[in-house]
Tab-separated table of C-alpha atoms in Angstrom:
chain	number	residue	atom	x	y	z
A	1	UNK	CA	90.239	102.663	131.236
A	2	UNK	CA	89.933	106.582	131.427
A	3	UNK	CA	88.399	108.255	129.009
A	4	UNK	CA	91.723	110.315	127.897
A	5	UNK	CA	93.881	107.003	127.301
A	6	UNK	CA	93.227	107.700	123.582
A	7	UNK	CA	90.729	110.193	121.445
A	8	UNK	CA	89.368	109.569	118.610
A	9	UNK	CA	87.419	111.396	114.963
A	10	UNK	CA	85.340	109.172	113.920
A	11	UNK	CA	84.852	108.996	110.289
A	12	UNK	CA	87.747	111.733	109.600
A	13	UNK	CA	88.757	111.028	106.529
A	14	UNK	CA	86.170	110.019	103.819
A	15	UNK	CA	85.786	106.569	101.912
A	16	UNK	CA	86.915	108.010	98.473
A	17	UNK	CA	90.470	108.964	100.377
A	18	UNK	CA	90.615	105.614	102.423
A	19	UNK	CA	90.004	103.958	98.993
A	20	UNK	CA	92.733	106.018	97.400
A	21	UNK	CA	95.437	105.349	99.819
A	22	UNK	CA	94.922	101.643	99.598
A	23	UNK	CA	94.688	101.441	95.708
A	24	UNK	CA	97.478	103.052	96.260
A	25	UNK	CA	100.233	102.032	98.170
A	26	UNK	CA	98.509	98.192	98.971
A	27	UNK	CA	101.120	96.908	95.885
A	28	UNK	CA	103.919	98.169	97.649
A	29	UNK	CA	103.457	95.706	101.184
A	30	UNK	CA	105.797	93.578	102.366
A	31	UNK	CA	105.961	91.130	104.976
A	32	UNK	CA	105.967	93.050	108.839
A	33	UNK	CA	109.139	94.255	111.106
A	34	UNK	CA	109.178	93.538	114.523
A	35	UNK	CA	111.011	96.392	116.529
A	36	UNK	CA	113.352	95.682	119.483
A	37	UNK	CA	114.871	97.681	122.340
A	38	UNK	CA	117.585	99.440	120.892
A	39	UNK	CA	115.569	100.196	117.385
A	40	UNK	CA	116.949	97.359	115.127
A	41	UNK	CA	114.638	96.776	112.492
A	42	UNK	CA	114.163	92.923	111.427
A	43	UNK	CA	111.794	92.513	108.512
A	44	UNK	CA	110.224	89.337	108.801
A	45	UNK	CA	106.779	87.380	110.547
A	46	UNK	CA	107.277	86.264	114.350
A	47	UNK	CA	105.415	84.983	116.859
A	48	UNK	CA	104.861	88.598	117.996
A	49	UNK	CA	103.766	90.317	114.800
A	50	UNK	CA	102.274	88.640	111.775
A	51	UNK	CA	101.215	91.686	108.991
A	52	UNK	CA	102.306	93.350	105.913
A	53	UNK	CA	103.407	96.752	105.780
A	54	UNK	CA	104.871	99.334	103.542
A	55	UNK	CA	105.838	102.922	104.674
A	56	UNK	CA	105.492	106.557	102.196
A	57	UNK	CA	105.535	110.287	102.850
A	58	UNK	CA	102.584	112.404	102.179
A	59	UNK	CA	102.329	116.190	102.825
A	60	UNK	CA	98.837	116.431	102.346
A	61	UNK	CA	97.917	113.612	105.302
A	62	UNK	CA	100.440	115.198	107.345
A	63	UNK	CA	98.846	118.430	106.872
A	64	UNK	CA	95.176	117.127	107.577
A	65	UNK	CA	96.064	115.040	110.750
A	66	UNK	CA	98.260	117.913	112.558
A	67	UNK	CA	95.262	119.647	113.692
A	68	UNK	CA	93.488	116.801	114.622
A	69	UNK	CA	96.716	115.605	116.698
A	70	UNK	CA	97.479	119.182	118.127
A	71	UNK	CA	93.366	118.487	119.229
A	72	UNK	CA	93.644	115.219	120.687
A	73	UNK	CA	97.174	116.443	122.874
A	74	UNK	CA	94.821	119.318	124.573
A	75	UNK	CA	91.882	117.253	125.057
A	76	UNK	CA	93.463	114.486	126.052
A	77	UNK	CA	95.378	116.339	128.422
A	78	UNK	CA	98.572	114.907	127.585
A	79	UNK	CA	99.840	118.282	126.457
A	80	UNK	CA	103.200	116.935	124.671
A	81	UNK	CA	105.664	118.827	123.170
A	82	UNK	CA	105.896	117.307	119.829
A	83	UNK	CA	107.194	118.755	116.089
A	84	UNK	CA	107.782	115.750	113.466
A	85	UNK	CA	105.703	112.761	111.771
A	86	UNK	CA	107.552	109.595	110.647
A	87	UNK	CA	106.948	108.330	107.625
A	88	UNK	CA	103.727	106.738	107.254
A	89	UNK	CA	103.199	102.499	107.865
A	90	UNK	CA	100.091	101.460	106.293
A	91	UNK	CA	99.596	97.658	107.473
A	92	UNK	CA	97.863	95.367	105.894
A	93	UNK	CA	95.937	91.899	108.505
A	94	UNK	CA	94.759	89.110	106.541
A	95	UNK	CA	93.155	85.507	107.442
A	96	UNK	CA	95.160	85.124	111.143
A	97	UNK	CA	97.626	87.844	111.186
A	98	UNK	CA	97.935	89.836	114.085
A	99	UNK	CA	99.936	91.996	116.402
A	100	UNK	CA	100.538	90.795	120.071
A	101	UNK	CA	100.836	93.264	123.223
A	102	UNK	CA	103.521	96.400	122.617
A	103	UNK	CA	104.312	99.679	122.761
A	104	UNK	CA	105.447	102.233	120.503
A	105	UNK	CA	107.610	104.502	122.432
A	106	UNK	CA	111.301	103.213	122.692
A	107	UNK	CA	113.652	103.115	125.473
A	108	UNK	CA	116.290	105.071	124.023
A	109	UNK	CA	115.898	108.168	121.777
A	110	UNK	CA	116.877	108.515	118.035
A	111	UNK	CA	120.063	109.149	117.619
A	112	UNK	CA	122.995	109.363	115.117
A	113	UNK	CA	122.093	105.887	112.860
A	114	UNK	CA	118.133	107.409	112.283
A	115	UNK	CA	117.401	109.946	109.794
A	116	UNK	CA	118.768	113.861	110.454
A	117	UNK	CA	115.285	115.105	111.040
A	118	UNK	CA	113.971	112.587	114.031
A	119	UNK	CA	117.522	112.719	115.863
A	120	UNK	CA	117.367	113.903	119.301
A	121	UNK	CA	113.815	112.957	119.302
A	122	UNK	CA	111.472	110.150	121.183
A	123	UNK	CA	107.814	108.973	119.720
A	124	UNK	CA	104.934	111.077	122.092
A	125	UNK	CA	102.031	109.930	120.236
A	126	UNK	CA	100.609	107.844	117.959
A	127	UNK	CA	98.278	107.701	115.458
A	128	UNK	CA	96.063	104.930	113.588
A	129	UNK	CA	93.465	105.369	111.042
A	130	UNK	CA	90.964	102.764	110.045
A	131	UNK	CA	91.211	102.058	106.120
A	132	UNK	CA	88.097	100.140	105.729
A	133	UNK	CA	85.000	99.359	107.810
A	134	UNK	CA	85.171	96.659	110.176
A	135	UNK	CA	81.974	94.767	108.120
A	136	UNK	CA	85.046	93.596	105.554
A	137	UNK	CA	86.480	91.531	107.601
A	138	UNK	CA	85.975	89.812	111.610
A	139	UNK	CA	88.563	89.844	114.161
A	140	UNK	CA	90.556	92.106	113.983
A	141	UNK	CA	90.078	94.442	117.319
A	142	UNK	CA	91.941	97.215	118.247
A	143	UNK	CA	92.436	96.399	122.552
A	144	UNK	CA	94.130	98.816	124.567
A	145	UNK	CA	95.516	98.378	128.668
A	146	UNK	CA	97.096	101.065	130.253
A	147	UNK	CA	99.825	98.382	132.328
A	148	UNK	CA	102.503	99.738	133.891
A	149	UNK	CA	105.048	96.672	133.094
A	150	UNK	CA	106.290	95.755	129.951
A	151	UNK	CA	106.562	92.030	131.187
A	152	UNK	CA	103.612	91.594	133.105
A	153	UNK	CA	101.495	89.500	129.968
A	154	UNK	CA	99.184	88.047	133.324
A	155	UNK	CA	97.993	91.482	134.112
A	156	UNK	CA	95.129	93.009	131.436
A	157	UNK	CA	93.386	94.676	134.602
A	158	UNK	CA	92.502	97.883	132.210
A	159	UNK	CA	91.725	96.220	129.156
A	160	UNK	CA	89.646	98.303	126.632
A	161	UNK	CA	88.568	97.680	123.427
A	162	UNK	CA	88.538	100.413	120.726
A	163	UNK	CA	85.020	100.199	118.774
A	164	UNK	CA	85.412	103.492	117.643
A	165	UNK	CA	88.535	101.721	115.338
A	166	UNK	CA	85.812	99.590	113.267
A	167	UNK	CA	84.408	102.323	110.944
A	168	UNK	CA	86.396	103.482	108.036
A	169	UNK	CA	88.144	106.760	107.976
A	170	UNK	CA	88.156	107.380	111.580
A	171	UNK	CA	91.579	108.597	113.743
A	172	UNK	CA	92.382	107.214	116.801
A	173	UNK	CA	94.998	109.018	118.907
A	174	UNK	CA	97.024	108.104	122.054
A	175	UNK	CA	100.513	108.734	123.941
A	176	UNK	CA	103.072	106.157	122.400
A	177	UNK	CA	103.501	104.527	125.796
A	178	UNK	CA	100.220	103.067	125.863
A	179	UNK	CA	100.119	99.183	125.425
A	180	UNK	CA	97.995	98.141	122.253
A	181	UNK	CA	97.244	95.082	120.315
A	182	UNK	CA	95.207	93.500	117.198
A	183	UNK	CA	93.575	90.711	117.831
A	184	UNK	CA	93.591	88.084	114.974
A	185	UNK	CA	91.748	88.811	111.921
A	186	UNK	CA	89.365	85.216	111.075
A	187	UNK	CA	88.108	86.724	108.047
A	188	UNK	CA	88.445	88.851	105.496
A	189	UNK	CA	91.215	91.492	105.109
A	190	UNK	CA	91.531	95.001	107.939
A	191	UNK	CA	93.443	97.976	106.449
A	192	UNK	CA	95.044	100.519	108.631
A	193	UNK	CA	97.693	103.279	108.797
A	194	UNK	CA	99.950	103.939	111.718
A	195	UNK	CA	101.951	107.329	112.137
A	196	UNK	CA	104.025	108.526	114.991
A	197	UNK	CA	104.818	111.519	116.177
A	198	UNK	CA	107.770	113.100	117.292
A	199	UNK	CA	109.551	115.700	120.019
A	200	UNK	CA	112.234	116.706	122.124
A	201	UNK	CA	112.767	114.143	125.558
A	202	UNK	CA	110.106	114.773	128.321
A	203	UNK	CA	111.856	116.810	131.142
């Protein structure tokens, strides 16, 4: 996998705010969505996605990571044109939850049904931060493969895992097209938060 299929801070944000955010929000989770194609939200456990997640707003975060994003872009060299965060999802794996092979980019952009401010727009990047250090719990991994089909579950030529994702407080950045997974947490309990970011259709 090359180097610039994701970036990463380690250790970003501190354990006093990682503690914070899950003291929190954690009593506001609810059992995981699974998205499909054309952006109909079902909230419920699948065979594809097996989590709890809740989602919040917060300026503050917002303003810390857009530097840090705005970094990763350049270095990266993805160099999207991006201008809006969604609202934040902080997920929640316990004892053998998981999330199976996906993608966060969509195949059609936001339009009329979403909310005024992301209309117009498709998902360029994403963004995951590590809640808690990966000695709380086992299982758990963050694996990325750059595959080109959404289909082809046979082919994990490019398979990477992200260690950078097991200590707390660190960022991990990467275009929203990228395929991702979490592997199965066996013990304990893996805290995370995903946001995605937002622009105008590539060109």
């Amino acid at each position: 996998m090359r180097k610039s299929d994701y970036w990463f801070f380690e250790s970003a944000l501190s354990p006093a705010m990682c503690a914070e955010i899950i003291e929190k929000h954690s009593k506001n989770l609810y059992k995981g969505g699974t998205v499909s194609n054309d952006m109909e939200i079902t909230y419920d456990n699948s065979s594809h996605r097996n989590s709890e997640i809740c989602f919040f707003q917060d300026q503050d975060l917002y303003n810390f990571l857009n530097p840090l994003v705005n970094t990763a872009n350049k270095s990266g060299g993805w160099n999207y044109d991006w201008n809006w965060f969604e609202p934040i999802q902080m997920t929640k794996y316990g004892l053998n939850q998981y999330y199976s092979w996906h993608k966060d980019a969509f195949q059609v952009t936001y339009g009329e049904k979403h909310a005024k401010e992301w209309r117009g727009k498709d998902r360029k990047l994403s963004v995951i931060i590590s809640l808690n250090d990966s000695k709380d719990y086992k299982g758990g991994e963050l694996i990325f493969d750059n595959r080109l089909y959404e289909r082809d579950e046979e082919r994990h030529l490019n398979q990477c895992e992200c260690t950078q994702y097991k200590k707390q407080g660190t960022v991990i950045v990467f275009p929203s097209t990228l395929y991702h997974k979490v592997n199965p947490v066996t013990e304990g309990t893996r805290h995370s938060l995903v946001i995605w970011c937002l622009g105008p259709p590539l060109r």
